Structures are given as C-alpha cells and as structure tokens.
Coordinates of C-alpha atoms in Angstrom, one line a residue:
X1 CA -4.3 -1.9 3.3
X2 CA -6.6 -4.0 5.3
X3 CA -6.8 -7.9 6.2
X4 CA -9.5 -9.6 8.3
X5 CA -10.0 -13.0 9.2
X6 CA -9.1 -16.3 10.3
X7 CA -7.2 -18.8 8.0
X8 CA -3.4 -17.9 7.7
X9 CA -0.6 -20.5 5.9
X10 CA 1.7 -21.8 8.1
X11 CA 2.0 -21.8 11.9
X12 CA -0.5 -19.1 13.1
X13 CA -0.9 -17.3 16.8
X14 CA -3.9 -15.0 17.7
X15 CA -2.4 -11.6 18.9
X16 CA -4.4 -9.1 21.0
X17 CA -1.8 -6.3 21.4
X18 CA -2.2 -3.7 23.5
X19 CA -5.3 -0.8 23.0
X20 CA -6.5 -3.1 19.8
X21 CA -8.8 -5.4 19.6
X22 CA -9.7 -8.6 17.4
X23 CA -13.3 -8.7 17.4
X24 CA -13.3 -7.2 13.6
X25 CA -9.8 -8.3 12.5
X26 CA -8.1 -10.9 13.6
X27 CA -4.2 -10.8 13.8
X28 CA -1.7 -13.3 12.8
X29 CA 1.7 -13.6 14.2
X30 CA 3.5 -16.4 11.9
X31 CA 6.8 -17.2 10.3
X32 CA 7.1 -16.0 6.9
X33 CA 9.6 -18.5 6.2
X34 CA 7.0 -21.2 6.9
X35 CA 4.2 -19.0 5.2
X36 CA 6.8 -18.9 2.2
X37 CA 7.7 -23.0 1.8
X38 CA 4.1 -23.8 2.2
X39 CA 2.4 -21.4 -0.6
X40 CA 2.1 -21.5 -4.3
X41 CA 2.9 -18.8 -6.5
X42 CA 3.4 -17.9 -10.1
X43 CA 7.0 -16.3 -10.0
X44 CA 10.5 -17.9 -9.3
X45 CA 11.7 -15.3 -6.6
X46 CA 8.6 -15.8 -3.7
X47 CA 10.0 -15.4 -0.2
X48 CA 8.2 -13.3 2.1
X49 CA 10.5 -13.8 5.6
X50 CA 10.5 -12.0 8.1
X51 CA 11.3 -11.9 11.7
X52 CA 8.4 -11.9 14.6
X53 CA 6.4 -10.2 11.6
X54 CA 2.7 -9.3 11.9
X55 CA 0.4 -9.9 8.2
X56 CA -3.1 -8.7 8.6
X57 CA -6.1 -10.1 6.7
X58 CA -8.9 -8.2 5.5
X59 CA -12.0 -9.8 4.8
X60 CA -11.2 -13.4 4.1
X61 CA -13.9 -16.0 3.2
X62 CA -15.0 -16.4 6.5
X63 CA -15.8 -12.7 7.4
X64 CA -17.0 -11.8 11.0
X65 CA -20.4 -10.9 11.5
X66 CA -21.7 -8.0 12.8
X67 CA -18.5 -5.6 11.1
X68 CA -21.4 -3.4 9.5
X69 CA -19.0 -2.3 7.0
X70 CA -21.4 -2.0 3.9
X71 CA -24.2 -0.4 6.2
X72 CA -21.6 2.0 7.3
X73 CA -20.7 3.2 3.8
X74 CA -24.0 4.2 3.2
X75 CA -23.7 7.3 5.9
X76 CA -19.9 8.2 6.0
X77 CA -18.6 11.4 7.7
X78 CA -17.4 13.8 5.3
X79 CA -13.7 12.8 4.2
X80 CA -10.5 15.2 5.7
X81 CA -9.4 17.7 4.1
X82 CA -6.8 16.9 1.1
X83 CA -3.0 18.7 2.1
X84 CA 0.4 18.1 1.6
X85 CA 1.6 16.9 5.1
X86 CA 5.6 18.2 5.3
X87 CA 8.3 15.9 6.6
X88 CA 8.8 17.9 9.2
X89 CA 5.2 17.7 10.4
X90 CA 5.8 13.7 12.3
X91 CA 4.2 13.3 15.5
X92 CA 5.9 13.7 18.4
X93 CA 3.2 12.4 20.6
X94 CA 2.7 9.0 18.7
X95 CA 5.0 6.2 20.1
X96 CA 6.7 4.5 17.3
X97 CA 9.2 2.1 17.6
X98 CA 11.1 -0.1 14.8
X99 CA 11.2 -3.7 13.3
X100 CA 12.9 -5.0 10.7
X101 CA 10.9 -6.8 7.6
X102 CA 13.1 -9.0 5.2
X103 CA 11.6 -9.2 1.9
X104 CA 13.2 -12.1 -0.4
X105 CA 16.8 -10.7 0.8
X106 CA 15.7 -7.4 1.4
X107 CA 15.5 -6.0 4.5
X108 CA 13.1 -3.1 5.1
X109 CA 12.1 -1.4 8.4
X110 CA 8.6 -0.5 9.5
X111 CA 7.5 1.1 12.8
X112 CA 4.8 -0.5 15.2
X113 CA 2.2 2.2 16.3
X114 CA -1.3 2.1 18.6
X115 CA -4.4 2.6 16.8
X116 CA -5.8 3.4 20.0
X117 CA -3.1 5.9 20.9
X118 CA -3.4 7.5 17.3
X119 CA -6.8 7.9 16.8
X120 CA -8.6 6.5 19.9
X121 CA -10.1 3.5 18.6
X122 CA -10.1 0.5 21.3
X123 CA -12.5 -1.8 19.5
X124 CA -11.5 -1.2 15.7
X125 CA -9.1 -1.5 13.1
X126 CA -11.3 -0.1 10.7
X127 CA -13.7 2.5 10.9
X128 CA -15.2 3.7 7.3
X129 CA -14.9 7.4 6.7
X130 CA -12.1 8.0 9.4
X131 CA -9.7 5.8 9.9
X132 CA -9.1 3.3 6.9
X133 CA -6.5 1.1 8.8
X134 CA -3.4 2.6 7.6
X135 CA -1.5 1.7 10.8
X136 CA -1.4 -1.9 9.9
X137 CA 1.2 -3.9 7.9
X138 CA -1.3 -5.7 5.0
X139 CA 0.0 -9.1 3.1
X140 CA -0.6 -7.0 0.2
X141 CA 2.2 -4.9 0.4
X142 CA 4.5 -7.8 0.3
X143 CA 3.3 -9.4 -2.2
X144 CA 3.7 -6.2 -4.3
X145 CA 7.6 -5.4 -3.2
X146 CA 7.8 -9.5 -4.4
X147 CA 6.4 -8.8 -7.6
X148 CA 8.4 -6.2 -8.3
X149 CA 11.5 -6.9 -7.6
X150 CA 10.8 -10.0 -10.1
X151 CA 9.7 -7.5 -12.5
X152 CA 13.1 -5.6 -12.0
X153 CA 15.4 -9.0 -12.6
X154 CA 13.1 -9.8 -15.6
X155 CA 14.1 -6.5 -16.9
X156 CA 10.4 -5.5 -17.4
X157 CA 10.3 -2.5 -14.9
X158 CA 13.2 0.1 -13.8
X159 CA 12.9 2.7 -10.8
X160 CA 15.4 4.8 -12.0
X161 CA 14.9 8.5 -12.4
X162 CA 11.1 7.4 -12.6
X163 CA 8.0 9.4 -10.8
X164 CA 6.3 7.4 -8.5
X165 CA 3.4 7.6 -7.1
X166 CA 2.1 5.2 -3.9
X167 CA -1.8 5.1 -2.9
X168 CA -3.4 4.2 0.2
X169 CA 0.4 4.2 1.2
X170 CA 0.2 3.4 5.1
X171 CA 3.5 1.8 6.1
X172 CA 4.8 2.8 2.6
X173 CA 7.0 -0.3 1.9
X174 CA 6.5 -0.5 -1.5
X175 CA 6.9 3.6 -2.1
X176 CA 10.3 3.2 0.0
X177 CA 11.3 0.0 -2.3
X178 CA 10.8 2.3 -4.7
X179 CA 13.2 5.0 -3.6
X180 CA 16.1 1.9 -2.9
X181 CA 15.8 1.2 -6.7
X182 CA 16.7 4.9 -7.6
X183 CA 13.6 6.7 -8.4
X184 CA 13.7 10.2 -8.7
X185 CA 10.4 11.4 -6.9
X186 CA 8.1 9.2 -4.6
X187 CA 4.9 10.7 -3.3
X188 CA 3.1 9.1 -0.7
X189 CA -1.1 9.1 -0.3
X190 CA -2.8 8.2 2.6
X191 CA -6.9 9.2 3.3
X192 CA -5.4 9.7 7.2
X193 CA -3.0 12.5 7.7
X194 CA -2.3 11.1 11.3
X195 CA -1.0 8.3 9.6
X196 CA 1.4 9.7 7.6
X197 CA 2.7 11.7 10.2
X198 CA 2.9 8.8 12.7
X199 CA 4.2 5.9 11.3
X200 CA 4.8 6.7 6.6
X201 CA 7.4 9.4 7.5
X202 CA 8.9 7.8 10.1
X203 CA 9.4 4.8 7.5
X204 CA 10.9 6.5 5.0
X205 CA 13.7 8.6 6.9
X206 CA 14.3 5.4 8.9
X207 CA 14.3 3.1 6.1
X208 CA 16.6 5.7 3.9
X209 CA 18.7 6.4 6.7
X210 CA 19.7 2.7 7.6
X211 CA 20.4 1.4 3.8
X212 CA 22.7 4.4 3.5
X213 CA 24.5 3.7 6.5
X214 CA 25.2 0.7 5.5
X215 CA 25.2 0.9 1.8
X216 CA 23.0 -2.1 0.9
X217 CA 24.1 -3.6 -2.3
X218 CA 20.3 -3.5 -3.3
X219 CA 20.2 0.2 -3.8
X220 CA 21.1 0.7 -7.3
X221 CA 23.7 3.6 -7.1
X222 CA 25.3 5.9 -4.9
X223 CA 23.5 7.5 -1.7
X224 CA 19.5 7.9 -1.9
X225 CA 18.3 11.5 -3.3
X226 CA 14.4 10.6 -3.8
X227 CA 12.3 13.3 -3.6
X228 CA 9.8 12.6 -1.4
X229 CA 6.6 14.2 -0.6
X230 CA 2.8 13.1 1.5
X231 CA -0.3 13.5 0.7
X232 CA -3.3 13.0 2.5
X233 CA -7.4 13.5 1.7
X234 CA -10.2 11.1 0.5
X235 CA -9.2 9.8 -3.5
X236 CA -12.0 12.0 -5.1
X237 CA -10.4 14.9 -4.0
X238 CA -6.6 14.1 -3.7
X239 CA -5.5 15.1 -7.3
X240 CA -6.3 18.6 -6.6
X241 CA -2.8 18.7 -4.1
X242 CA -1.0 16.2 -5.7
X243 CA 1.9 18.0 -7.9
X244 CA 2.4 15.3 -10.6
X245 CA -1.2 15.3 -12.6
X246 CA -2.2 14.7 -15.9
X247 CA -4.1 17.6 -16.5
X248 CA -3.2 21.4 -15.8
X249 CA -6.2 22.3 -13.9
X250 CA -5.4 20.4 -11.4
X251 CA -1.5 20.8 -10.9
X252 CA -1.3 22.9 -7.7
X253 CA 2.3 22.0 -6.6
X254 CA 5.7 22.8 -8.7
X255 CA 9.3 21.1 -9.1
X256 CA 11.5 23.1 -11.4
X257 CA 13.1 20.3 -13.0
X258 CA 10.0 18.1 -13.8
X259 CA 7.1 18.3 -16.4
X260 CA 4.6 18.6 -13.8
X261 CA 1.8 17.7 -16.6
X262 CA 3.6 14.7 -17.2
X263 CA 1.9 12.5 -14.5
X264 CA 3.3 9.9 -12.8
X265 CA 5.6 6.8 -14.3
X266 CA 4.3 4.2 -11.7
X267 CA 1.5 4.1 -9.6
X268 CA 1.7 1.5 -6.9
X269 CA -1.2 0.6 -4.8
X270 CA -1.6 -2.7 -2.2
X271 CA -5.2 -3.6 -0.5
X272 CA -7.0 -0.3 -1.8
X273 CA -9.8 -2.0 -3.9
X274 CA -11.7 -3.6 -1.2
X275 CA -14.4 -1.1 -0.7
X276 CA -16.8 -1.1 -4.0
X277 CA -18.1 2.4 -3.2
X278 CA -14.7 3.8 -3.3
X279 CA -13.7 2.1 -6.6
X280 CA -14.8 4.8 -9.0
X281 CA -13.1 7.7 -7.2
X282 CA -9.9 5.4 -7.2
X283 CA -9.9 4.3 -10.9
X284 CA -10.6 8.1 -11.8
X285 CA -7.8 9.2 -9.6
X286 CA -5.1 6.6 -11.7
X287 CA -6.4 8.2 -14.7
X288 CA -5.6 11.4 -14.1
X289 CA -2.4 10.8 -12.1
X290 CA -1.0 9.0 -14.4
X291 CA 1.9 9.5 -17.5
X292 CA 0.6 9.2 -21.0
X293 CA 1.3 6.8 -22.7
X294 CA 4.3 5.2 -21.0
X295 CA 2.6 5.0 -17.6
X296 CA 2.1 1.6 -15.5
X297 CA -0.1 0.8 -12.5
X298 CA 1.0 -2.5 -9.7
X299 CA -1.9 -3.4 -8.0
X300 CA -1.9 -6.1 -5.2
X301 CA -4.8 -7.3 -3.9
X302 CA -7.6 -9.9 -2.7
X303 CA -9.5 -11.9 -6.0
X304 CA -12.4 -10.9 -3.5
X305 CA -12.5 -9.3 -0.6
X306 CA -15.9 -11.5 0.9
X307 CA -18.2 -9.5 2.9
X308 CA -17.6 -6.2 1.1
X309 CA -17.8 -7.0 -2.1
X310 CA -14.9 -5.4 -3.9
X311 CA -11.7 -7.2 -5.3
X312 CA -9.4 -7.0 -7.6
X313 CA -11.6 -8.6 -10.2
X314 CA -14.4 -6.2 -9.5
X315 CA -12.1 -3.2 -10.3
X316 CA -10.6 -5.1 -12.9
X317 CA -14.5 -4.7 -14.6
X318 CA -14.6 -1.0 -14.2
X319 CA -11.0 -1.2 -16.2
X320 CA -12.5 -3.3 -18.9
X321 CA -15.7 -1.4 -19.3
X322 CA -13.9 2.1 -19.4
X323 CA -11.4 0.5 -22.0
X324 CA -8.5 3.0 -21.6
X325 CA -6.1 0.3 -20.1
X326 CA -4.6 -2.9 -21.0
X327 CA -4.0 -5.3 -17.7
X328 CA -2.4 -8.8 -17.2
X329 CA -1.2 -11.0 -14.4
X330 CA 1.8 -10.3 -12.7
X331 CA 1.7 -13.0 -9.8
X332 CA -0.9 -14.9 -7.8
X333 CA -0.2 -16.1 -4.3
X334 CA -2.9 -19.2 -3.4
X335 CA -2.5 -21.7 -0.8
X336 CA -5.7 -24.0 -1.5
X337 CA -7.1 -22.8 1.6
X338 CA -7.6 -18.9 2.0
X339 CA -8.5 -16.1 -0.5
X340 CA -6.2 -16.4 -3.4
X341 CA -3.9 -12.7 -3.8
X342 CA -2.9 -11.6 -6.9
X343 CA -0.9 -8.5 -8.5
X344 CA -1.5 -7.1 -11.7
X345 CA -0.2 -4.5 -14.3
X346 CA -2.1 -1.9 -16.2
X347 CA -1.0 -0.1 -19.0
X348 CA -2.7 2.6 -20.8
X349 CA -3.6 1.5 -24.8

C-alpha cells in the first residue's frame, strides 16, 4: 500500500504532481520494461511493463527524516467506522481519470486521483490514523498479480468459483485479477471509505467493463459474474461487516448460495505489514477471515520496511510464534541495490 524513498531500478524521474507533495514519499516515474530486464527474481514469468506507469516506494533504506511516523502511532485518531460502502455509493465529486497497466501480458486499468482533492492533504501521502495512502499505485501489488499468475500456470492456485478476499485493497488490482480468473465473490477492504468510493469501485466496473468488451483471452470463461462487495473500517474491527467470516458471531451479511461460515478461499494482501502496531489486528483478522482448512493467504511485501520497523519478516514472526500456519516463498524481487520484495503463501496446518 505504501512506498517511500529514493533508489528505483532502471531509469528513474522525480514527479511532483499536482496537490501532492514529495517531501515524505518520493515518486518514481520509470519504464517498467527497463525496471523488468534489469531485476532479479525467483520465477520464470517476471515482467512488470507498463506504459508512463507510476510505482511508489514506502520506506526504503534510506528513509526521510522527520516523517514522524512511529511518534504518530503512539496518539492515532480513533479509526472510521467499519461499513459496507455499495457500488453505487462512488464519488461524483472526486476527479478520476484512466490509465492502462500491463502486467506480464495483462493489461489492467487503474484510475489517477488527488490526494489533496480527496482528502485535503497537500503535504502527505500518508497520514497515520486517517488516510493510509490508498490512492497510490504500490510495487507491491504487482509483484503479487506476477506471482500469481505464475502460481496459476504452475497449476498451484485456481480462481475459479473461489471466495476472495483483498485487504488494504486501494487500487484493487490484484482483487480485480482475481475476478478475470473466474472467482465467484471478491470483497474489497480498505481502512478509507473515500477511497473505495473514489478510485477501488471505479477500478473494478472499469476494469470488468473493458475485458468484457473486448473479451480478453485471459479471462478464463465466458462474461465476468464476480460478486463483488467493499468494505471499509480499521482491521480490528472490520470482521464484524464483512459477510464471509470464520466464526458465526461475527457474520453480519448473507448470500443465499454461500456458506457464509465458511470464510474466505484466498486472502490477498500487498504493502499492509509495514506498520508493526497494526500487525496483530491484521494477523487476527486473516484468522478469522479465513476458510478452514483449505484456505491460502498471498502476501507481498518489503523484507523490511526501514524506519518503521515492520516487514514481511516481522509478521512472518508473529505467524511462527502463533503456529496456526505453514508459510513458504513464493517470489523475491532484488536488484542488489534497494529493499529486496518478496511474496509469500500461508496455509493453515
């Protein structure tokens, strides 16, 4: 969900758009083809191109001082409320225009919004506790869409007529992959409602709308009939509106035709471990979101995310210690010269 600074691969150029500024993340415009030839992976299928594409970097090795982000946890606002945001509920004030993202072949789309025109923030791309930087495009979430479309070819992982379930959603690229590949309900979390109704919901109706129009041979069958529902509210509170729990007590939504006690097939989640304070809340939220015992989690992130202290390692120890799941390495993205990414799987034992 976030990226911060300096240090790109390939050909980089410092943006400062419009209403945003770089002081606390620094922006790269670059060319994923270049970004993609110059990086070393761990699977076969590792292209990331896209055209005039923005990646954001959260807190690389080299952070900025002065971001106050751990001294800012310490005294957060309360969180929002947790609701259902409808489809119908998109912004009409937010201005939201469309670019495409081509993902190893795949095309996707994913809107451009202001930060400042969304939640008035002229200085920040993050602010703890109220906006947690959900209008940006994070390296994360491609990285996750590569791994698991390598997954797919491998035959390890299949979409179809599967529950899914995407956290700290913002753009929702992998949740909308997701849908392409013929799953049968994807729900979309985000802590900010705003961004759900400014730029996830946009996404998915223009993302769905465009690969049906022109039938994509990488949607598995026929036309696209994912369910899909949004979800907003802090992780330690979320489960009580989401509809596809583990646990009766806290199923508050209904779908005739699914087990609603069943939980969720896949959770997907890119860039959400960053913050150590809000790794507890987060692991507990996985557990009870998701099926027993078939379940799997995809998690892309940062090794470490420097100058906040979380990582993927660092929730990778609260797995281990709690002992209910089984993880491995799905793909690691290093170039020699920034903070090596990785995605992993978890399986319940």
């Amino acid at each position: 969900m976030r990226e911060s600074t300096k240090e790109a691969c390939g050909e980089k150029k410092r943006l400062i758009t419009a209403g945003e500024s770089a002081k606390e993340i620094s922006i790269y415009q670059y060319s994923m083809s270049e970004y993609t030839h110059s990086r070393r992976q761990k699977w076969s299928q590792n292209s990331h191109t896209t055209a005039k594409e923005e990646i954001f970097r959260l807190f690389d090795e080299k952070p900025t001082s002065g971001l106050g982000f751990l001294d800012a946890e310490s005294s957060l606002p309360p969180p929002p409320p947790c609701l259902e945001v409808l489809a119908s509920e998109v912004s009409p004030s937010a201005k939201y225009t469309v670019e495409p993202v081509n993902i190893g072949g795949l095309t996707l789309f994913k809107g451009r919004v202001s930060t400042q025109e969304v939640f008035t923030l002229a200085n920040s791309d993050l602010v703890p506790g109220k906006y947690e930087g959900g209008l940006k495009l994070w390296e994360g979430s491609l990285d996750l869409i590569t791994a698991l479309s390598s997954e797919i070819q491998d035959g390890r992982l299949s979409f179809t007529g599967k529950r899914v379930l995407e956290l700290g959603c913002g753009h929702g690229l992998p949740g909308i992959f997701a849908c392409l590949k013929g799953a049968a309900v994807v729900h979309f979390q985000d802590f900010n409602s705003e961004v759900l109704q400014c730029l996830t919901i946009p996404n998915v109706t223009v993302n769905i709308k465009k690969i049906s129009q022109h039938l994509a041979p990488d949607v598995e069958e026929g036309p696209i009939n994912t369910e899909t529902r949004f979800f907003s509210g802090d992780w330690g509170e979320v489960h009580r509106v989401l509809s596809c729990v583990c646990s009766n007590e806290y199923n508050i939504g209904s779908h005739p035709q699914l087990d609603q006690a069943a939980g969720y097939d896949v959770i997907l989640m890119a860039e959400t471990v960053y913050s150590i304070s809000a790794l507890p809340n987060l692991y507990k939220l996985v557990k009870k979101c998701l099926s027993n015992p078939h379940g799997v989690v995809y998690m892309a992130a940062k090794k470490y995310y420097f100058g906040v202290g979380g990582g993927s390692r660092r929730f990778l120890a609260l797995v281990e210690k709690d002992g209910a799941f089984t993880s491995s390495l799905v793909a690691e993205v290093a170039d020699g010269s920034s903070n090596v990414r990785e995605v992993w799987k978890l399986h319940l034992k």
